[in-house]
Short mmCIF file of C-alpha atoms and ligand atoms in Angstrom, two decimals:
data_model
loop_
_atom_site.label_atom_id
_atom_site.label_comp_id
_atom_site.label_asym_id
_atom_site.label_seq_id
_atom_site.Cartn_x
_atom_site.Cartn_y
_atom_site.Cartn_z
CA MET A 1 47.62 -79.86 23.82
CA ASP A 2 44.47 -78.86 21.97
CA GLN A 3 42.51 -81.45 19.94
CA ARG A 4 44.37 -80.66 16.72
CA GLU A 5 47.79 -80.97 18.38
CA LEU A 6 46.75 -84.17 20.13
CA SER A 7 45.61 -85.74 16.87
CA SER A 8 48.72 -84.65 14.95
CA ALA A 9 50.96 -86.02 17.70
CA GLN A 10 49.11 -89.36 17.72
CA PHE A 11 49.15 -89.83 13.96
CA GLY A 12 52.36 -88.09 12.93
CA SER A 13 54.61 -90.43 14.85
CA ASN A 14 52.77 -93.51 13.53
CA ALA A 15 52.44 -92.59 9.84
CA ASP A 16 54.32 -95.60 8.45
CA ALA A 17 52.22 -97.97 10.60
CA TYR A 18 49.11 -96.68 8.79
CA LEU A 19 50.71 -97.35 5.41
CA ALA A 20 51.49 -100.95 6.42
CA SER A 21 48.20 -101.58 8.27
CA SER A 22 46.14 -104.23 6.48
CA VAL A 23 42.97 -102.78 8.06
CA HIS A 24 43.67 -99.56 6.16
CA ALA A 25 45.46 -100.86 3.04
CA ARG A 26 42.77 -103.41 2.16
CA GLY A 27 39.01 -103.50 1.99
CA ALA A 28 36.12 -103.84 -0.42
CA ASP A 29 35.41 -100.15 0.25
CA LEU A 30 38.68 -99.22 -1.54
CA ASP A 31 37.58 -101.22 -4.62
CA ARG A 32 34.19 -99.54 -4.46
CA LEU A 33 35.86 -96.12 -4.31
CA ARG A 34 38.06 -96.97 -7.30
CA LEU A 35 35.00 -98.14 -9.30
CA LEU A 36 33.00 -95.05 -8.32
CA THR A 37 35.87 -92.82 -9.50
CA GLU A 38 35.94 -94.71 -12.82
CA THR A 39 32.18 -94.13 -13.17
CA ILE A 40 32.48 -90.41 -12.50
CA GLY A 41 35.14 -90.04 -15.21
CA PRO A 42 37.82 -87.31 -15.31
CA SER A 43 37.60 -85.63 -11.97
CA HIS A 44 39.37 -83.71 -9.24
CA ALA A 45 39.02 -85.73 -6.05
CA LEU A 46 39.72 -84.72 -2.44
CA ASP A 47 40.74 -87.25 0.23
CA LEU A 48 39.99 -85.65 3.61
CA GLY A 49 42.06 -87.01 6.49
CA CYS A 50 44.01 -89.08 3.99
CA GLY A 51 46.35 -90.69 6.54
CA ALA A 52 48.87 -92.77 4.59
CA GLY A 53 46.82 -92.27 1.42
CA HIS A 54 45.00 -95.55 0.74
CA ALA A 55 41.79 -93.84 -0.43
CA SER A 56 43.84 -91.36 -2.51
CA PHE A 57 45.61 -94.24 -4.26
CA ALA A 58 42.26 -95.98 -4.92
CA MET A 59 40.90 -92.83 -6.58
CA ALA A 60 44.13 -92.40 -8.57
CA ARG A 61 43.77 -96.01 -9.78
CA GLY A 62 40.17 -95.18 -10.71
CA GLY A 63 41.43 -92.54 -13.15
CA ALA A 64 40.81 -89.26 -11.31
CA HIS A 65 42.80 -86.69 -13.27
CA ARG A 66 43.88 -85.12 -9.96
CA VAL A 67 43.69 -86.32 -6.36
CA THR A 68 44.41 -83.97 -3.47
CA ALA A 69 45.46 -85.87 -0.33
CA PHE A 70 44.64 -83.63 2.65
CA ASP A 71 45.58 -84.12 6.31
CA PRO A 72 46.66 -82.04 9.35
CA SER A 73 49.75 -84.23 9.78
CA GLY A 74 52.76 -83.25 7.68
CA GLN A 75 54.34 -86.63 8.53
CA MET A 76 51.34 -88.48 7.05
CA LEU A 77 51.52 -86.33 3.92
CA ALA A 78 55.25 -87.06 3.55
CA VAL A 79 54.39 -90.79 3.53
CA VAL A 80 51.65 -90.17 0.92
CA ALA A 81 54.02 -88.18 -1.35
CA ARG A 82 56.76 -90.81 -1.06
CA GLU A 83 54.35 -93.70 -1.69
CA ALA A 84 52.51 -91.96 -4.57
CA ALA A 85 55.87 -91.50 -6.31
CA ALA A 86 56.84 -95.14 -5.66
CA ARG A 87 53.50 -96.35 -7.08
CA GLY A 88 53.65 -94.04 -10.10
CA HIS A 89 50.58 -92.00 -9.10
CA GLY A 90 51.69 -88.67 -10.57
CA THR A 91 48.13 -87.31 -10.21
CA VAL A 92 48.30 -87.24 -6.40
CA ASP A 93 49.26 -83.99 -4.67
CA THR A 94 49.23 -83.18 -0.94
CA ARG A 95 47.92 -80.30 1.15
CA THR A 96 48.01 -79.68 4.90
CA GLY A 97 44.99 -78.59 6.94
CA SER A 98 41.89 -79.58 8.89
CA ALA A 99 38.53 -80.64 7.52
CA GLU A 100 36.83 -77.82 9.44
CA SER A 101 38.55 -75.14 7.34
CA LEU A 102 39.34 -76.19 3.78
CA PRO A 103 41.83 -74.01 1.85
CA PHE A 104 40.02 -74.54 -1.47
CA ALA A 105 37.76 -72.38 -3.63
CA ASP A 106 34.02 -73.05 -3.85
CA ALA A 107 33.01 -75.79 -6.31
CA SER A 108 36.58 -77.13 -6.82
CA PHE A 109 35.93 -80.89 -6.59
CA ASP A 110 33.84 -83.55 -8.35
CA LEU A 111 34.35 -86.06 -5.53
CA VAL A 112 35.14 -85.70 -1.83
CA ALA A 113 35.94 -88.89 0.07
CA THR A 114 36.93 -89.36 3.67
CA ARG A 115 37.84 -92.74 5.18
CA TYR A 116 38.28 -93.61 8.87
CA SER A 117 38.97 -89.97 9.73
CA ALA A 118 35.71 -88.20 10.64
CA HIS A 119 35.59 -89.71 14.15
CA HIS A 120 38.66 -87.53 14.91
CA TRP A 121 37.13 -84.27 13.69
CA ALA A 122 36.36 -81.71 16.38
CA GLN A 123 33.48 -80.12 14.45
CA VAL A 124 31.75 -82.46 12.01
CA PRO A 125 28.91 -80.03 11.09
CA ARG A 126 31.44 -77.36 10.14
CA ALA A 127 33.54 -79.87 8.17
CA LEU A 128 30.50 -81.13 6.25
CA ALA A 129 29.50 -77.54 5.42
CA GLU A 130 33.02 -77.10 4.04
CA CYS A 131 32.63 -80.29 1.96
CA ALA A 132 29.35 -78.98 0.53
CA ARG A 133 31.06 -75.68 -0.31
CA VAL A 134 34.09 -77.15 -2.13
CA LEU A 135 32.06 -79.74 -4.09
CA LYS A 136 30.62 -78.81 -7.47
CA PRO A 137 26.79 -78.88 -7.51
CA GLY A 138 25.78 -82.55 -7.75
CA GLY A 139 29.34 -83.65 -6.83
CA ARG A 140 29.71 -86.92 -4.93
CA MET A 141 30.42 -87.13 -1.19
CA ILE A 142 31.60 -90.41 0.32
CA VAL A 143 32.09 -90.85 4.07
CA ILE A 144 33.57 -94.16 5.19
CA ASP A 145 33.87 -94.44 8.95
CA VAL A 146 33.31 -96.54 12.02
CA VAL A 147 29.72 -96.08 13.17
CA ALA A 148 28.24 -96.50 16.64
CA PRO A 149 25.27 -98.74 17.42
CA GLU A 150 21.93 -97.00 18.02
CA ASP A 151 21.59 -98.76 21.42
CA PRO A 152 23.35 -96.73 24.19
CA VAL A 153 24.11 -99.99 26.05
CA LEU A 154 26.46 -100.80 23.16
CA ASP A 155 27.43 -97.29 22.08
CA THR A 156 29.04 -96.29 25.41
CA PRO A 157 31.45 -99.28 25.61
CA LEU A 158 32.48 -98.68 21.99
CA GLN A 159 33.36 -95.01 22.65
CA VAL A 160 35.20 -95.93 25.89
CA ILE A 161 37.29 -98.54 24.08
CA GLU A 162 38.08 -96.16 21.22
CA PHE A 163 39.06 -93.33 23.58
CA LEU A 164 41.23 -95.51 25.78
CA ARG A 165 43.10 -96.74 22.74
CA ASP A 166 43.53 -93.26 21.21
CA SER A 167 43.07 -90.05 23.20
CA SER A 168 42.41 -88.10 19.97
CA HIS A 169 39.21 -90.13 19.39
CA VAL A 170 36.21 -87.76 19.40
CA ARG A 171 33.15 -89.87 18.56
CA ASN A 172 31.88 -92.65 16.33
CA TYR A 173 28.49 -91.32 15.24
CA ARG A 174 25.42 -93.49 14.76
CA VAL A 175 24.00 -93.93 11.26
CA SER A 176 20.95 -91.93 12.42
CA GLU A 177 23.29 -89.11 13.56
CA TRP A 178 25.17 -89.19 10.24
CA GLY A 179 21.86 -88.93 8.36
CA GLY A 180 20.99 -85.77 10.29
CA LEU A 181 24.48 -84.28 9.99
CA LEU A 182 24.65 -84.81 6.22
CA GLN A 183 21.17 -83.46 5.62
CA ALA A 184 21.84 -80.42 7.82
CA ALA A 185 24.83 -79.64 5.57
CA GLY A 186 22.51 -79.76 2.55
CA PHE A 187 23.42 -83.23 1.24
CA GLN A 188 20.58 -85.09 -0.47
CA SER A 189 19.15 -88.52 0.52
CA PRO A 190 22.28 -90.17 1.90
CA SER A 191 22.50 -93.97 1.56
CA PHE A 192 24.29 -96.24 4.04
CA ASP A 193 25.91 -99.67 3.68
CA CYS A 194 27.33 -101.19 6.87
CA TRP A 195 29.73 -104.07 7.52
CA LYS A 196 31.72 -105.50 10.41
CA LEU A 197 35.45 -104.75 10.44
CA PRO A 198 37.52 -107.38 12.31
CA LEU A 199 40.37 -106.03 14.45
CA GLU A 200 43.25 -107.81 16.10
CA PHE A 201 43.86 -106.26 19.53
CA ARG A 202 47.70 -106.19 19.62
CA SER A 203 48.19 -104.62 16.17
CA TRP A 204 45.25 -102.25 16.81
CA VAL A 205 46.95 -100.72 19.87
CA ALA A 206 50.48 -100.93 18.39
CA ARG A 207 49.42 -98.93 15.31
CA ILE A 208 48.64 -95.79 17.35
CA GLY A 209 51.21 -96.37 20.11
CA THR A 210 48.74 -96.88 22.99
CA SER A 211 50.59 -96.73 26.32
CA ALA A 212 50.94 -99.78 28.59
CA THR A 213 48.69 -98.06 31.18
CA ARG A 214 45.94 -97.56 28.63
CA ILE A 215 46.33 -101.14 27.32
CA ALA A 216 45.86 -102.42 30.88
CA ALA A 217 42.71 -100.26 31.19
CA LEU A 218 41.43 -101.64 27.89
CA GLU A 219 41.98 -105.20 29.10
CA ALA A 220 40.01 -104.39 32.26
CA VAL A 221 37.17 -102.87 30.22
CA PHE A 222 37.02 -105.89 27.89
CA ALA A 223 36.96 -108.22 30.91
CA ASP A 224 33.93 -106.39 32.37
CA LEU A 225 31.86 -105.95 29.19
CA SER A 226 28.20 -106.89 29.38
CA ASP A 227 27.11 -109.97 27.43
CA GLU A 228 25.30 -107.66 25.00
CA ALA A 229 28.44 -105.57 24.33
CA ARG A 230 30.58 -108.70 24.07
CA ARG A 231 28.21 -110.12 21.44
CA TYR A 232 28.00 -106.82 19.53
CA LEU A 233 31.79 -106.44 19.49
CA GLU A 234 32.22 -110.15 18.63
CA VAL A 235 34.97 -110.42 21.25
CA GLY A 236 37.05 -113.52 20.60
CA SER A 237 40.30 -115.06 21.72
CA ASN A 238 43.26 -112.72 22.36
CA LEU A 239 40.70 -109.87 22.55
CA SER A 240 40.16 -109.87 18.78
CA PHE A 241 36.89 -108.04 18.13
CA ALA A 242 34.89 -106.33 15.39
CA ILE A 243 33.48 -102.87 14.93
CA GLU A 244 30.87 -101.63 12.49
CA ALA A 245 31.86 -99.46 9.55
CA ALA A 246 29.69 -97.71 6.98
CA TRP A 247 29.90 -96.44 3.42
CA MET A 248 27.79 -93.27 3.26
CA GLU A 249 27.10 -91.83 -0.15
CA THR A 250 25.34 -88.64 -1.11
CA THR A 251 25.45 -85.72 -3.54
CA ALA A 252 26.13 -82.06 -2.99
CA PRO A 253 23.27 -79.58 -3.25
C1 SAM B 1 42.99 -93.49 10.65
S1 SAM B 1 43.80 -92.20 9.83
C2 SAM B 1 43.13 -92.17 8.19
C3 SAM B 1 43.21 -93.37 7.36
C4 SAM B 1 43.17 -93.14 5.88
N1 SAM B 1 42.14 -92.19 5.47
C5 SAM B 1 43.01 -94.46 5.15
O1 SAM B 1 42.07 -94.64 4.38
O2 SAM B 1 43.87 -95.34 5.34
C6 SAM B 1 42.94 -90.74 10.42
C7 SAM B 1 43.50 -89.47 9.84
O3 SAM B 1 42.61 -88.38 10.13
C8 SAM B 1 43.42 -87.25 10.28
N2 SAM B 1 42.66 -86.18 10.98
C9 SAM B 1 42.52 -86.00 12.32
N3 SAM B 1 41.79 -84.89 12.57
C10 SAM B 1 41.47 -84.35 11.36
C11 SAM B 1 40.74 -83.20 10.95
N4 SAM B 1 40.17 -82.36 11.83
N5 SAM B 1 40.63 -82.96 9.62
C12 SAM B 1 41.18 -83.79 8.72
N6 SAM B 1 41.87 -84.90 9.04
C13 SAM B 1 42.01 -85.18 10.35
C14 SAM B 1 44.64 -87.75 11.05
O4 SAM B 1 45.75 -86.88 10.94
C15 SAM B 1 44.86 -89.10 10.41
O5 SAM B 1 45.83 -89.06 9.39
#
Protein backbone atom coordinates (compact mmCIF):
# COMPACT_ATOMS: atom_id res chain seq x y z
CA MET A 1 0.00 0.00 0.00
CA ASP A 2 1.26 3.51 -0.67
CA GLN A 3 0.96 6.22 2.00
CA ARG A 4 -2.40 7.44 0.72
CA GLU A 5 -3.88 3.92 0.66
CA LEU A 6 -2.47 3.18 4.10
CA SER A 7 -4.02 6.31 5.57
CA SER A 8 -7.40 5.74 3.90
CA ALA A 9 -7.45 2.15 5.14
CA GLN A 10 -6.60 3.22 8.70
CA PHE A 11 -9.17 6.00 8.88
CA GLY A 12 -11.94 4.72 6.63
CA SER A 13 -12.71 1.70 8.76
CA ASN A 14 -12.71 3.79 11.96
CA ALA A 15 -14.74 6.80 10.82
CA ASP A 16 -17.51 6.49 13.43
CA ALA A 17 -14.93 6.18 16.22
CA TYR A 18 -13.62 9.64 15.25
CA LEU A 19 -17.13 11.09 15.43
CA ALA A 20 -17.60 9.67 18.95
CA SER A 21 -14.05 10.43 20.18
CA SER A 22 -14.14 13.04 22.96
CA VAL A 23 -10.53 14.00 22.10
CA HIS A 24 -11.79 15.09 18.68
CA ALA A 25 -15.36 16.19 19.47
CA ARG A 26 -14.36 18.54 22.31
CA GLY A 27 -11.71 21.14 22.93
CA ALA A 28 -11.22 24.85 23.50
CA ASP A 29 -9.68 24.95 20.00
CA LEU A 30 -13.12 24.17 18.48
CA ASP A 31 -14.65 27.13 20.39
CA ARG A 32 -11.78 29.32 19.23
CA LEU A 33 -12.37 28.23 15.62
CA ARG A 34 -16.09 28.99 15.92
CA LEU A 35 -15.33 32.46 17.37
CA LEU A 36 -12.73 33.16 14.68
CA THR A 37 -15.27 32.24 11.98
CA GLU A 38 -17.80 34.62 13.58
CA THR A 39 -15.17 37.38 13.52
CA ILE A 40 -14.36 36.83 9.86
CA GLY A 41 -18.05 37.11 8.90
CA PRO A 42 -19.67 35.53 5.82
CA SER A 43 -17.04 33.23 4.44
CA HIS A 44 -16.25 30.09 2.50
CA ALA A 45 -14.21 27.85 4.79
CA LEU A 46 -12.20 24.72 3.96
CA ASP A 47 -11.59 21.95 6.50
CA LEU A 48 -8.57 19.97 5.29
CA GLY A 49 -8.41 16.39 6.55
CA CYS A 50 -11.82 16.89 8.13
CA GLY A 51 -12.12 13.37 9.57
CA ALA A 52 -15.58 13.10 11.12
CA GLY A 53 -16.08 16.85 10.68
CA HIS A 54 -15.70 18.43 14.13
CA ALA A 55 -13.84 21.50 12.81
CA SER A 56 -16.33 21.80 9.92
CA PHE A 57 -19.23 21.83 12.38
CA ALA A 58 -17.47 24.47 14.52
CA MET A 59 -17.06 26.73 11.48
CA ALA A 60 -20.69 26.11 10.45
CA ARG A 61 -21.79 27.11 13.97
CA GLY A 62 -19.61 30.22 13.59
CA GLY A 63 -21.73 31.32 10.63
CA ALA A 64 -19.55 30.47 7.62
CA HIS A 65 -21.89 30.73 4.65
CA ARG A 66 -20.28 27.60 3.19
CA VAL A 67 -17.96 24.98 4.68
CA THR A 68 -16.22 22.42 2.47
CA ALA A 69 -15.22 19.30 4.43
CA PHE A 70 -12.31 17.70 2.56
CA ASP A 71 -10.67 14.31 3.19
CA PRO A 72 -9.15 11.40 1.20
CA SER A 73 -11.49 8.96 2.95
CA GLY A 74 -14.94 8.58 1.40
CA GLN A 75 -16.07 6.77 4.57
CA MET A 76 -15.12 9.78 6.72
CA LEU A 77 -16.97 12.09 4.33
CA ALA A 78 -20.08 9.89 4.50
CA VAL A 79 -20.04 10.32 8.30
CA VAL A 80 -19.64 14.11 7.88
CA ALA A 81 -22.57 14.33 5.41
CA ARG A 82 -24.81 12.20 7.63
CA GLU A 83 -23.90 14.15 10.78
CA ALA A 84 -24.16 17.59 9.11
CA ALA A 85 -27.71 16.70 8.05
CA ALA A 86 -28.57 15.42 11.55
CA ARG A 87 -27.23 18.65 13.12
CA GLY A 88 -28.97 20.90 10.59
CA HIS A 89 -25.72 22.26 9.09
CA GLY A 90 -26.99 22.76 5.53
CA THR A 91 -23.92 24.89 4.73
CA VAL A 92 -21.53 21.92 4.92
CA ASP A 93 -20.59 20.12 1.71
CA THR A 94 -17.99 17.38 1.19
CA ARG A 95 -15.20 16.78 -1.31
CA THR A 96 -12.70 13.93 -1.65
CA GLY A 97 -8.96 14.45 -2.14
CA SER A 98 -5.55 14.99 -0.58
CA ALA A 99 -4.14 18.20 0.85
CA GLU A 100 -1.18 17.98 -1.55
CA SER A 101 -3.41 18.54 -4.60
CA LEU A 102 -6.50 20.64 -3.95
CA PRO A 103 -9.26 20.53 -6.59
CA PHE A 104 -10.19 24.19 -6.05
CA ALA A 105 -9.60 27.38 -8.03
CA ASP A 106 -7.10 29.99 -6.85
CA ALA A 107 -8.40 32.40 -4.18
CA SER A 108 -11.57 30.38 -3.41
CA PHE A 109 -11.54 30.49 0.40
CA ASP A 110 -11.57 33.08 3.20
CA LEU A 111 -10.48 30.54 5.82
CA VAL A 112 -8.58 27.25 5.63
CA ALA A 113 -8.42 25.17 8.80
CA THR A 114 -6.85 21.80 9.39
CA ARG A 115 -7.06 19.94 12.72
CA TYR A 116 -5.10 16.85 13.78
CA SER A 117 -4.48 15.88 10.16
CA ALA A 118 -1.19 17.43 8.95
CA HIS A 119 0.96 14.81 10.72
CA HIS A 120 -0.46 12.30 8.18
CA TRP A 121 0.39 14.35 5.10
CA ALA A 122 3.12 12.94 2.88
CA GLN A 123 4.22 16.35 1.58
CA VAL A 124 3.53 19.24 3.95
CA PRO A 125 5.40 21.90 1.88
CA ARG A 126 3.33 21.04 -1.18
CA ALA A 127 0.09 21.03 0.85
CA LEU A 128 0.87 24.44 2.39
CA ALA A 129 1.62 25.85 -1.08
CA GLU A 130 -1.81 24.58 -2.12
CA CYS A 131 -3.39 26.28 0.93
CA ALA A 132 -1.70 29.57 0.00
CA ARG A 133 -3.00 29.19 -3.56
CA VAL A 134 -6.66 28.50 -2.69
CA LEU A 135 -6.86 31.21 0.01
CA LYS A 136 -7.87 34.73 -0.95
CA PRO A 137 -5.09 37.29 -0.33
CA GLY A 138 -5.07 37.99 3.41
CA GLY A 139 -7.27 34.91 4.06
CA ARG A 140 -6.80 33.11 7.37
CA MET A 141 -4.90 29.83 7.76
CA ILE A 142 -5.29 27.79 10.94
CA VAL A 143 -3.26 24.64 11.59
CA ILE A 144 -4.13 22.69 14.73
CA ASP A 145 -1.92 19.67 15.24
CA VAL A 146 0.17 17.66 17.62
CA VAL A 147 3.65 19.18 17.77
CA ALA A 148 6.95 17.54 18.66
CA PRO A 149 9.31 18.82 21.35
CA GLU A 150 12.43 20.65 20.16
CA ASP A 151 14.64 18.25 22.19
CA PRO A 152 15.49 15.10 20.14
CA VAL A 153 15.64 13.08 23.39
CA LEU A 154 11.88 13.65 23.64
CA ASP A 155 11.00 13.96 19.95
CA THR A 156 12.17 10.44 18.99
CA PRO A 157 10.05 8.58 21.61
CA LEU A 158 7.00 10.63 20.60
CA GLN A 159 7.37 9.70 16.90
CA VAL A 160 7.99 6.03 17.79
CA ILE A 161 4.86 5.90 19.93
CA GLU A 162 2.77 7.62 17.26
CA PHE A 163 4.04 5.31 14.50
CA LEU A 164 3.54 2.14 16.50
CA ARG A 165 -0.03 3.14 17.22
CA ASP A 166 -0.80 4.14 13.61
CA SER A 167 1.34 3.07 10.65
CA SER A 168 0.02 6.01 8.59
CA HIS A 169 1.67 8.48 11.00
CA VAL A 170 4.26 10.54 9.10
CA ARG A 171 5.64 13.12 11.55
CA ASN A 172 4.67 15.51 14.31
CA TYR A 173 6.66 18.62 13.40
CA ARG A 174 8.27 20.93 15.94
CA VAL A 175 6.95 24.48 16.32
CA SER A 176 10.27 25.70 14.87
CA GLU A 177 9.74 23.40 11.84
CA TRP A 178 6.16 24.65 11.40
CA GLY A 179 7.40 28.25 11.47
CA GLY A 180 9.81 27.51 8.62
CA LEU A 181 7.27 25.48 6.63
CA LEU A 182 4.58 28.18 6.85
CA GLN A 183 6.97 30.98 5.97
CA ALA A 184 8.40 29.00 3.04
CA ALA A 185 4.84 28.74 1.67
CA GLY A 186 4.54 32.53 1.90
CA PHE A 187 2.47 32.78 5.10
CA GLN A 188 3.14 35.87 7.21
CA SER A 189 4.31 35.94 10.87
CA PRO A 190 2.65 32.77 12.16
CA SER A 191 1.67 32.73 15.85
CA PHE A 192 1.63 29.60 18.02
CA ASP A 193 -0.34 28.67 21.15
CA CYS A 194 0.46 25.28 22.68
CA TRP A 195 -1.32 23.10 25.23
CA LYS A 196 -1.12 19.56 26.57
CA LEU A 197 -3.73 17.10 25.30
CA PRO A 198 -4.43 14.23 27.74
CA LEU A 199 -4.92 10.80 26.16
CA GLU A 200 -6.24 7.59 27.63
CA PHE A 201 -4.19 4.68 26.27
CA ARG A 202 -6.95 2.07 25.65
CA SER A 203 -9.33 4.40 23.78
CA TRP A 204 -6.37 5.96 21.91
CA VAL A 205 -5.38 2.59 20.39
CA ALA A 206 -8.98 1.36 19.97
CA ARG A 207 -9.92 4.45 17.92
CA ILE A 208 -7.50 3.56 15.09
CA GLY A 209 -7.68 -0.23 15.50
CA THR A 210 -4.05 -0.78 16.57
CA SER A 211 -3.19 -4.49 16.40
CA ALA A 212 -2.43 -6.54 19.54
CA THR A 213 1.19 -6.93 18.36
CA ARG A 214 1.62 -3.19 18.07
CA ILE A 215 -0.09 -2.60 21.44
CA ALA A 216 2.40 -5.00 23.04
CA ALA A 217 5.26 -3.08 21.39
CA LEU A 218 3.82 0.19 22.69
CA GLU A 219 3.65 -1.22 26.21
CA ALA A 220 7.31 -2.25 25.93
CA VAL A 221 8.31 1.21 24.68
CA PHE A 222 6.40 2.94 27.50
CA ALA A 223 8.07 0.62 30.04
CA ASP A 224 11.55 1.60 28.78
CA LEU A 225 11.06 5.36 28.40
CA SER A 226 13.73 7.61 29.87
CA ASP A 227 12.77 9.67 32.92
CA GLU A 228 12.87 12.78 30.72
CA ALA A 229 10.45 11.29 28.15
CA ARG A 230 8.20 9.94 30.92
CA ARG A 231 8.00 13.43 32.46
CA TYR A 232 7.42 15.13 29.09
CA LEU A 233 4.65 12.67 28.17
CA GLU A 234 3.19 12.89 31.70
CA VAL A 235 2.85 9.10 31.78
CA GLY A 236 0.40 8.09 34.49
CA SER A 237 -1.50 5.05 35.63
CA ASN A 238 -2.90 2.70 32.94
CA LEU A 239 -0.44 4.36 30.51
CA SER A 240 -2.52 7.54 30.30
CA PHE A 241 -0.25 10.25 28.91
CA ALA A 242 -0.31 13.70 27.31
CA ILE A 243 0.97 15.11 24.06
CA GLU A 244 1.48 18.71 23.03
CA ALA A 245 -0.84 20.35 20.52
CA ALA A 246 -0.65 23.78 18.92
CA TRP A 247 -2.95 26.36 17.36
CA MET A 248 -1.00 27.99 14.53
CA GLU A 249 -2.51 31.07 12.95
CA THR A 250 -1.34 33.06 9.98
CA THR A 251 -2.56 34.93 6.91
CA ALA A 252 -2.13 34.21 3.23
CA PRO A 253 0.19 36.39 1.18
C1 LIG B 1 -7.38 12.40 13.13
S1 LIG B 1 -8.32 12.53 11.68
C2 LIG B 1 -8.90 14.21 11.62
C3 LIG B 1 -9.69 14.73 12.73
C4 LIG B 1 -10.60 15.88 12.40
N1 LIG B 1 -9.95 16.90 11.58
C5 LIG B 1 -11.17 16.48 13.67
O1 LIG B 1 -11.01 17.68 13.92
O2 LIG B 1 -11.81 15.73 14.42
C6 LIG B 1 -7.06 12.72 10.40
C7 LIG B 1 -7.66 12.84 9.02
O3 LIG B 1 -6.64 13.24 8.10
C8 LIG B 1 -6.96 12.64 6.87
N2 LIG B 1 -5.77 12.66 5.98
C9 LIG B 1 -4.77 11.75 5.93
N3 LIG B 1 -3.89 12.09 4.95
C10 LIG B 1 -4.36 13.23 4.37
C11 LIG B 1 -3.92 14.07 3.32
N4 LIG B 1 -2.78 13.81 2.64
N5 LIG B 1 -4.66 15.14 3.00
C12 LIG B 1 -5.80 15.43 3.67
N6 LIG B 1 -6.27 14.69 4.69
C13 LIG B 1 -5.56 13.60 5.05
C14 LIG B 1 -7.43 11.23 7.25
O4 LIG B 1 -8.20 10.62 6.23
C15 LIG B 1 -8.23 11.52 8.51
O5 LIG B 1 -9.61 11.65 8.26
